[in-house]
Amino acid sequence: MNIVLLGAPGAGKGTQAAKLVEEFGTAHISTGDMLRAAVKAGTDLGKQAKKYMDAGDLVPDDVIIGLVLDRLQEPDADNGFILDGFPRTTAQAVALDAELGKVQRPLDAALLIDVQPEVIVKRLTSRRMCKECGYIGSVADEKCPKCGGEMYQRDDDNEETVRNRLDVYQKSTAPLIDYYRGSELLVTIDGDRDPNVVYADVKKALGL
Ligand code: AMP
């Protein structure tokens, strides 16, 4: 399965990707996770990306495209991949199509997890992540329910940055919905439901 997860920040892409990874072992390629790891490690990429991430703006296309195309060449992606948070611009989608065409590994689906903006603001400002395993929870989780690790709030999950991330999504990323509709890969799933119910629809859409 080669899939792209589309949807606003906080729509539940990471949660659904984690469920697919747990059940099917598919490679999970999350550009947000890759960038946060680079920031934490203090690499040149991390230093370059941090200012964009803190403001809720997009990291420039050339940086992100190079990162993802390299990652797709790693062996674990040979048996399928879930792209989470990429592509986010038409230029990224075009570069991805060109690369996948070259290596004859076409996409099977682009799943849009659809959630209304006001629900997203509430979700993201109360979102907490596990420092140890990356579990995505909420302010109600004092410790990680999966591994007992410490929960923290992402720097960009404050209301002001969240609102900018939503504006950026509308302007730069939402046009990809039509892009993938045009290539008949788009499947829209209502993301404003319990994550397990959403997951059942995700599997149905993928024929799993
Ligand atoms: P996410 O974890 O997917 O919400 O991403 C967090 C931040 O990383 C975004 O707000 C952007 O600053 C940056 N980022 C992640 N993926 C991309 C991408 N495909 N293109 C540009 N910037 C990205």
PDB file of C-alpha atoms and ligand atoms in Angstrom:
ATOM      1  CA  MET A   1       0.000   0.000   0.000  1.00  0.00           C
ATOM      2  CA  ASN A   2       1.373   3.377  -1.059  1.00  0.00           C
ATOM      3  CA  ILE A   3      -0.777   6.114   0.386  1.00  0.00           C
ATOM      4  CA  VAL A   4      -0.904   9.812   1.081  1.00  0.00           C
ATOM      5  CA  LEU A   5      -2.824  11.103   4.118  1.00  0.00           C
ATOM      6  CA  LEU A   6      -4.369  14.508   3.520  1.00  0.00           C
ATOM      7  CA  GLY A   7      -6.138  16.752   6.002  1.00  0.00           C
ATOM      8  CA  ALA A   8      -5.659  19.820   8.162  1.00  0.00           C
ATOM      9  CA  PRO A   9      -3.200  19.747  11.033  1.00  0.00           C
ATOM     10  CA  GLY A  10      -4.897  17.897  13.877  1.00  0.00           C
ATOM     11  CA  ALA A  11      -7.338  16.038  11.612  1.00  0.00           C
ATOM     12  CA  GLY A  12      -5.955  12.748  12.922  1.00  0.00           C
ATOM     13  CA  LYS A  13      -3.465  11.792  10.184  1.00  0.00           C
ATOM     14  CA  GLY A  14      -0.786  10.789  12.700  1.00  0.00           C
ATOM     15  CA  THR A  15      -3.253   8.776  14.782  1.00  0.00           C
ATOM     16  CA  GLN A  16      -4.543   6.865  11.739  1.00  0.00           C
ATOM     17  CA  ALA A  17      -1.001   6.320  10.427  1.00  0.00           C
ATOM     18  CA  ALA A  18       0.052   4.887  13.813  1.00  0.00           C
ATOM     19  CA  LYS A  19      -2.849   2.416  13.671  1.00  0.00           C
ATOM     20  CA  LEU A  20      -1.919   1.304  10.142  1.00  0.00           C
ATOM     21  CA  VAL A  21       1.731   0.913  11.148  1.00  0.00           C
ATOM     22  CA  GLU A  22       0.775  -1.137  14.194  1.00  0.00           C
ATOM     23  CA  GLU A  23      -1.455  -3.481  12.211  1.00  0.00           C
ATOM     24  CA  PHE A  24       0.401  -3.725   8.893  1.00  0.00           C
ATOM     25  CA  GLY A  25       3.976  -2.602   9.607  1.00  0.00           C
ATOM     26  CA  THR A  26       3.949  -0.164   6.670  1.00  0.00           C
ATOM     27  CA  ALA A  27       6.692   2.506   6.646  1.00  0.00           C
ATOM     28  CA  HIS A  28       5.365   5.724   8.200  1.00  0.00           C
ATOM     29  CA  ILE A  29       6.903   8.823   6.661  1.00  0.00           C
ATOM     30  CA  SER A  30       5.852  11.866   8.679  1.00  0.00           C
ATOM     31  CA  THR A  31       7.657  15.010   7.583  1.00  0.00           C
ATOM     32  CA  GLY A  32       6.618  16.763  10.818  1.00  0.00           C
ATOM     33  CA  ASP A  33       8.202  13.973  12.907  1.00  0.00           C
ATOM     34  CA  MET A  34      11.346  14.040  10.739  1.00  0.00           C
ATOM     35  CA  LEU A  35      11.664  17.799  11.146  1.00  0.00           C
ATOM     36  CA  ARG A  36      11.051  17.683  14.926  1.00  0.00           C
ATOM     37  CA  ALA A  37      13.768  15.000  15.213  1.00  0.00           C
ATOM     38  CA  ALA A  38      16.147  17.257  13.246  1.00  0.00           C
ATOM     39  CA  VAL A  39      15.338  20.231  15.503  1.00  0.00           C
ATOM     40  CA  LYS A  40      15.947  18.094  18.600  1.00  0.00           C
ATOM     41  CA  ALA A  41      19.252  16.805  17.212  1.00  0.00           C
ATOM     42  CA  GLY A  42      20.332  20.360  16.319  1.00  0.00           C
ATOM     43  CA  THR A  43      21.221  19.478  12.706  1.00  0.00           C
ATOM     44  CA  ASP A  44      21.520  22.102   9.958  1.00  0.00           C
ATOM     45  CA  LEU A  45      18.116  21.008   8.659  1.00  0.00           C
ATOM     46  CA  GLY A  46      16.636  21.415  12.136  1.00  0.00           C
ATOM     47  CA  LYS A  47      18.131  24.891  12.554  1.00  0.00           C
ATOM     48  CA  GLN A  48      16.791  25.915   9.151  1.00  0.00           C
ATOM     49  CA  ALA A  49      13.312  24.442   9.742  1.00  0.00           C
ATOM     50  CA  LYS A  50      12.679  25.642  13.300  1.00  0.00           C
ATOM     51  CA  LYS A  51      11.723  29.238  12.488  1.00  0.00           C
ATOM     52  CA  TYR A  52       9.114  28.124   9.965  1.00  0.00           C
ATOM     53  CA  MET A  53       7.716  25.475  12.301  1.00  0.00           C
ATOM     54  CA  ASP A  54       7.471  27.807  15.299  1.00  0.00           C
ATOM     55  CA  ALA A  55       5.501  30.293  13.196  1.00  0.00           C
ATOM     56  CA  GLY A  56       3.274  27.575  11.701  1.00  0.00           C
ATOM     57  CA  ASP A  57       4.596  28.325   8.200  1.00  0.00           C
ATOM     58  CA  LEU A  58       5.738  25.762   5.645  1.00  0.00           C
ATOM     59  CA  VAL A  59       9.385  24.783   5.354  1.00  0.00           C
ATOM     60  CA  PRO A  60      10.529  25.590   1.768  1.00  0.00           C
ATOM     61  CA  ASP A  61       9.602  23.011  -0.883  1.00  0.00           C
ATOM     62  CA  ASP A  62      13.161  22.239  -2.028  1.00  0.00           C
ATOM     63  CA  VAL A  63      14.205  21.276   1.519  1.00  0.00           C
ATOM     64  CA  ILE A  64      11.184  19.052   2.142  1.00  0.00           C
ATOM     65  CA  ILE A  65      11.116  17.420  -1.293  1.00  0.00           C
ATOM     66  CA  GLY A  66      14.782  16.371  -0.982  1.00  0.00           C
ATOM     67  CA  LEU A  67      14.143  14.976   2.484  1.00  0.00           C
ATOM     68  CA  VAL A  68      11.165  12.852   1.393  1.00  0.00           C
ATOM     69  CA  LEU A  69      12.692  11.573  -1.852  1.00  0.00           C
ATOM     70  CA  ASP A  70      15.757  10.375   0.116  1.00  0.00           C
ATOM     71  CA  ARG A  71      13.533   8.757   2.738  1.00  0.00           C
ATOM     72  CA  LEU A  72      11.534   6.898   0.070  1.00  0.00           C
ATOM     73  CA  GLN A  73      14.722   5.177  -1.038  1.00  0.00           C
ATOM     74  CA  GLU A  74      15.244   3.538   2.338  1.00  0.00           C
ATOM     75  CA  PRO A  75      14.546  -0.217   2.234  1.00  0.00           C
ATOM     76  CA  ASP A  76      11.582  -0.198   4.629  1.00  0.00           C
ATOM     77  CA  ALA A  77       9.603   1.867   2.093  1.00  0.00           C
ATOM     78  CA  ASP A  78       9.941  -0.870  -0.560  1.00  0.00           C
ATOM     79  CA  ASN A  79       6.919  -2.701   0.798  1.00  0.00           C
ATOM     80  CA  GLY A  80       4.707   0.356   0.908  1.00  0.00           C
ATOM     81  CA  PHE A  81       4.569   3.697   2.668  1.00  0.00           C
ATOM     82  CA  ILE A  82       2.196   6.076   4.388  1.00  0.00           C
ATOM     83  CA  LEU A  83       3.018   9.700   3.707  1.00  0.00           C
ATOM     84  CA  ASP A  84       1.743  11.842   6.577  1.00  0.00           C
ATOM     85  CA  GLY A  85       2.048  15.618   6.234  1.00  0.00           C
ATOM     86  CA  PHE A  86       3.494  15.410   2.724  1.00  0.00           C
ATOM     87  CA  PRO A  87       2.706  16.651   0.142  1.00  0.00           C
ATOM     88  CA  ARG A  88       1.515  20.022   1.448  1.00  0.00           C
ATOM     89  CA  THR A  89       1.869  22.067  -1.748  1.00  0.00           C
ATOM     90  CA  THR A  90       1.196  21.416  -5.416  1.00  0.00           C
ATOM     91  CA  ALA A  91       4.961  21.560  -6.111  1.00  0.00           C
ATOM     92  CA  GLN A  92       5.491  18.767  -3.557  1.00  0.00           C
ATOM     93  CA  ALA A  93       2.703  16.657  -5.091  1.00  0.00           C
ATOM     94  CA  VAL A  94       4.127  17.109  -8.586  1.00  0.00           C
ATOM     95  CA  ALA A  95       7.645  16.156  -7.398  1.00  0.00           C
ATOM     96  CA  LEU A  96       6.236  13.084  -5.639  1.00  0.00           C
ATOM     97  CA  ASP A  97       4.322  11.964  -8.737  1.00  0.00           C
ATOM     98  CA  ALA A  98       7.422  12.405 -10.890  1.00  0.00           C
ATOM     99  CA  GLU A  99       9.548  10.299  -8.535  1.00  0.00           C
ATOM    100  CA  LEU A 100       6.932   7.555  -8.073  1.00  0.00           C
ATOM    101  CA  GLY A 101       6.405   7.449 -11.850  1.00  0.00           C
ATOM    102  CA  LYS A 102      10.154   7.046 -12.386  1.00  0.00           C
ATOM    103  CA  VAL A 103      10.415   4.093  -9.991  1.00  0.00           C
ATOM    104  CA  GLN A 104       7.009   2.647 -11.032  1.00  0.00           C
ATOM    105  CA  ARG A 105       5.520   2.721  -7.550  1.00  0.00           C
ATOM    106  CA  PRO A 106       2.267   4.614  -8.035  1.00  0.00           C
ATOM    107  CA  LEU A 107       0.037   5.787  -5.209  1.00  0.00           C
ATOM    108  CA  ASP A 108      -2.925   3.561  -4.342  1.00  0.00           C
ATOM    109  CA  ALA A 109      -4.956   6.267  -2.603  1.00  0.00           C
ATOM    110  CA  ALA A 110      -5.002   9.768  -1.177  1.00  0.00           C
ATOM    111  CA  LEU A 111      -7.129   9.655   1.979  1.00  0.00           C
ATOM    112  CA  LEU A 112      -8.560  12.969   3.113  1.00  0.00           C
ATOM    113  CA  ILE A 113      -9.379  12.969   6.840  1.00  0.00           C
ATOM    114  CA  ASP A 114     -11.944  15.739   6.952  1.00  0.00           C
ATOM    115  CA  VAL A 115     -12.535  17.816  10.118  1.00  0.00           C
ATOM    116  CA  GLN A 116     -14.012  21.325  10.517  1.00  0.00           C
ATOM    117  CA  PRO A 117     -11.602  24.148  11.525  1.00  0.00           C
ATOM    118  CA  GLU A 118     -13.216  24.975  14.908  1.00  0.00           C
ATOM    119  CA  VAL A 119     -12.970  21.326  15.976  1.00  0.00           C
ATOM    120  CA  ILE A 120      -9.294  21.415  14.943  1.00  0.00           C
ATOM    121  CA  VAL A 121      -8.480  24.477  17.088  1.00  0.00           C
ATOM    122  CA  LYS A 122      -9.970  22.779  20.168  1.00  0.00           C
ATOM    123  CA  ARG A 123      -8.215  19.505  19.411  1.00  0.00           C
ATOM    124  CA  LEU A 124      -4.784  20.969  18.784  1.00  0.00           C
ATOM    125  CA  THR A 125      -4.686  23.329  21.738  1.00  0.00           C
ATOM    126  CA  SER A 126      -5.528  20.408  24.042  1.00  0.00           C
ATOM    127  CA  ARG A 127      -3.253  17.907  22.249  1.00  0.00           C
ATOM    128  CA  ARG A 128      -0.340  16.386  24.147  1.00  0.00           C
ATOM    129  CA  MET A 129       2.340  14.013  22.840  1.00  0.00           C
ATOM    130  CA  CYS A 130       4.468  11.384  24.570  1.00  0.00           C
ATOM    131  CA  LYS A 131       8.159  12.304  24.810  1.00  0.00           C
ATOM    132  CA  GLU A 132       9.141   8.640  24.683  1.00  0.00           C
ATOM    133  CA  CYS A 133       6.969   6.915  22.055  1.00  0.00           C
ATOM    134  CA  GLY A 134       5.276   9.784  20.208  1.00  0.00           C
ATOM    135  CA  TYR A 135       1.755   8.679  21.266  1.00  0.00           C
ATOM    136  CA  ILE A 136      -0.776  11.393  20.434  1.00  0.00           C
ATOM    137  CA  GLY A 137      -3.071  12.069  23.393  1.00  0.00           C
ATOM    138  CA  SER A 138      -4.757  14.990  25.095  1.00  0.00           C
ATOM    139  CA  VAL A 139      -4.446  17.223  28.118  1.00  0.00           C
ATOM    140  CA  ALA A 140      -6.446  14.571  30.018  1.00  0.00           C
ATOM    141  CA  ASP A 141      -3.489  12.140  29.770  1.00  0.00           C
ATOM    142  CA  GLU A 142      -1.197  12.871  32.718  1.00  0.00           C
ATOM    143  CA  LYS A 143       1.176  10.085  31.594  1.00  0.00           C
ATOM    144  CA  CYS A 144       1.343   8.274  28.270  1.00  0.00           C
ATOM    145  CA  PRO A 145      -1.371   5.561  28.337  1.00  0.00           C
ATOM    146  CA  LYS A 146       0.820   3.406  26.061  1.00  0.00           C
ATOM    147  CA  CYS A 147       4.259   3.515  27.686  1.00  0.00           C
ATOM    148  CA  GLY A 148       3.935   5.650  30.838  1.00  0.00           C
ATOM    149  CA  GLY A 149       6.226   8.332  29.344  1.00  0.00           C
ATOM    150  CA  GLU A 150       5.985  12.053  30.038  1.00  0.00           C
ATOM    151  CA  MET A 151       3.454  13.998  27.937  1.00  0.00           C
ATOM    152  CA  TYR A 152       4.309  17.433  26.469  1.00  0.00           C
ATOM    153  CA  GLN A 153       2.681  20.125  24.337  1.00  0.00           C
ATOM    154  CA  ARG A 154       4.210  20.792  20.919  1.00  0.00           C
ATOM    155  CA  ASP A 155       5.624  24.335  20.563  1.00  0.00           C
ATOM    156  CA  ASP A 156       3.323  24.970  17.597  1.00  0.00           C
ATOM    157  CA  ASP A 157       0.101  23.796  19.319  1.00  0.00           C
ATOM    158  CA  ASN A 158      -0.682  27.214  20.849  1.00  0.00           C
ATOM    159  CA  GLU A 159      -3.820  28.966  19.566  1.00  0.00           C
ATOM    160  CA  GLU A 160      -2.085  31.719  17.564  1.00  0.00           C
ATOM    161  CA  THR A 161       0.178  29.289  15.697  1.00  0.00           C
ATOM    162  CA  VAL A 162      -2.658  26.810  15.205  1.00  0.00           C
ATOM    163  CA  ARG A 163      -4.766  29.520  13.506  1.00  0.00           C
ATOM    164  CA  ASN A 164      -1.862  30.359  11.191  1.00  0.00           C
ATOM    165  CA  ARG A 165      -1.337  26.652  10.414  1.00  0.00           C
ATOM    166  CA  LEU A 166      -5.017  26.429   9.446  1.00  0.00           C
ATOM    167  CA  ASP A 167      -4.710  29.482   7.168  1.00  0.00           C
ATOM    168  CA  VAL A 168      -1.611  27.987   5.553  1.00  0.00           C
ATOM    169  CA  TYR A 169      -3.493  24.705   5.120  1.00  0.00           C
ATOM    170  CA  GLN A 170      -6.415  26.454   3.378  1.00  0.00           C
ATOM    171  CA  LYS A 171      -4.151  28.430   1.089  1.00  0.00           C
ATOM    172  CA  SER A 172      -1.405  25.947   0.198  1.00  0.00           C
ATOM    173  CA  THR A 173      -2.582  22.432   0.988  1.00  0.00           C
ATOM    174  CA  ALA A 174      -6.367  22.353   0.451  1.00  0.00           C
ATOM    175  CA  PRO A 175      -5.873  22.758  -3.354  1.00  0.00           C
ATOM    176  CA  LEU A 176      -4.330  19.273  -3.296  1.00  0.00           C
ATOM    177  CA  ILE A 177      -7.803  17.860  -2.656  1.00  0.00           C
ATOM    178  CA  ASP A 178      -8.739  18.773  -6.235  1.00  0.00           C
ATOM    179  CA  TYR A 179      -5.344  17.627  -7.475  1.00  0.00           C
ATOM    180  CA  TYR A 180      -5.939  14.085  -6.165  1.00  0.00           C
ATOM    181  CA  ARG A 181      -9.624  14.128  -7.081  1.00  0.00           C
ATOM    182  CA  GLY A 182      -8.465  14.747 -10.632  1.00  0.00           C
ATOM    183  CA  SER A 183      -6.323  11.620 -10.607  1.00  0.00           C
ATOM    184  CA  GLU A 184      -9.189   9.599  -9.053  1.00  0.00           C
ATOM    185  CA  LEU A 185      -7.149   8.702  -5.970  1.00  0.00           C
ATOM    186  CA  LEU A 186      -9.131  10.781  -3.485  1.00  0.00           C
ATOM    187  CA  VAL A 187     -11.239   9.167  -0.757  1.00  0.00           C
ATOM    188  CA  THR A 188     -12.829  11.476   1.845  1.00  0.00           C
ATOM    189  CA  ILE A 189     -13.374  10.198   5.385  1.00  0.00           C
ATOM    190  CA  ASP A 190     -15.245  12.040   8.152  1.00  0.00           C
ATOM    191  CA  GLY A 191     -12.554  12.567  10.802  1.00  0.00           C
ATOM    192  CA  ASP A 192     -14.843  14.056  13.447  1.00  0.00           C
ATOM    193  CA  ARG A 193     -15.595  10.698  15.079  1.00  0.00           C
ATOM    194  CA  ASP A 194     -13.951   8.272  17.458  1.00  0.00           C
ATOM    195  CA  PRO A 195     -10.478   7.333  16.044  1.00  0.00           C
ATOM    196  CA  ASN A 196     -11.403   3.624  15.950  1.00  0.00           C
ATOM    197  CA  VAL A 197     -14.516   4.352  13.880  1.00  0.00           C
ATOM    198  CA  VAL A 198     -12.440   6.509  11.518  1.00  0.00           C
ATOM    199  CA  TYR A 199      -9.897   3.692  11.293  1.00  0.00           C
ATOM    200  CA  ALA A 200     -12.565   1.180  10.242  1.00  0.00           C
ATOM    201  CA  ASP A 201     -13.432   3.494   7.324  1.00  0.00           C
ATOM    202  CA  VAL A 202      -9.736   3.979   6.492  1.00  0.00           C
ATOM    203  CA  LYS A 203      -9.305   0.215   6.167  1.00  0.00           C
ATOM    204  CA  LYS A 204     -12.491  -0.119   4.122  1.00  0.00           C
ATOM    205  CA  ALA A 205     -11.261   2.615   1.765  1.00  0.00           C
ATOM    206  CA  LEU A 206      -7.972   0.771   1.326  1.00  0.00           C
ATOM    207  CA  GLY A 207      -9.665  -2.592   0.803  1.00  0.00           C
ATOM    208  CA  LEU A 208      -7.974  -4.001   3.959  1.00  0.00           C
TER     209      LEU A 208
HETATM  210  P1  AMP B   1       3.031  18.473  11.251  1.00  0.00           P
HETATM  211  O1  AMP B   1       3.623  17.654  12.350  1.00  0.00           O
HETATM  212  O2  AMP B   1       2.737  17.656  10.021  1.00  0.00           O
HETATM  213  O3  AMP B   1       1.861  19.312  11.692  1.00  0.00           O
HETATM  214  O4  AMP B   1       4.183  19.505  10.791  1.00  0.00           O
HETATM  215  C1  AMP B   1       4.719  20.453  11.689  1.00  0.00           C
HETATM  216  C2  AMP B   1       5.400  21.570  10.912  1.00  0.00           C
HETATM  217  O5  AMP B   1       6.482  21.039  10.132  1.00  0.00           O
HETATM  218  C3  AMP B   1       4.520  22.298   9.901  1.00  0.00           C
HETATM  219  O6  AMP B   1       3.741  23.327  10.503  1.00  0.00           O
HETATM  220  C4  AMP B   1       5.574  22.850   8.937  1.00  0.00           C
HETATM  221  O7  AMP B   1       6.247  23.974   9.507  1.00  0.00           O
HETATM  222  C5  AMP B   1       6.579  21.712   8.878  1.00  0.00           C
HETATM  223  N1  AMP B   1       6.246  20.743   7.797  1.00  0.00           N
HETATM  224  C6  AMP B   1       5.864  19.448   7.972  1.00  0.00           C
HETATM  225  N2  AMP B   1       5.644  18.868   6.783  1.00  0.00           N
HETATM  226  C7  AMP B   1       5.863  19.809   5.836  1.00  0.00           C
HETATM  227  C8  AMP B   1       5.777  19.833   4.417  1.00  0.00           C
HETATM  228  N3  AMP B   1       5.391  18.751   3.711  1.00  0.00           N
HETATM  229  N4  AMP B   1       6.086  20.995   3.777  1.00  0.00           N
HETATM  230  C9  AMP B   1       6.491  22.076   4.457  1.00  0.00           C
HETATM  231  N5  AMP B   1       6.575  22.135   5.796  1.00  0.00           N
HETATM  232  C10 AMP B   1       6.268  21.014   6.496  1.00  0.00           C
END
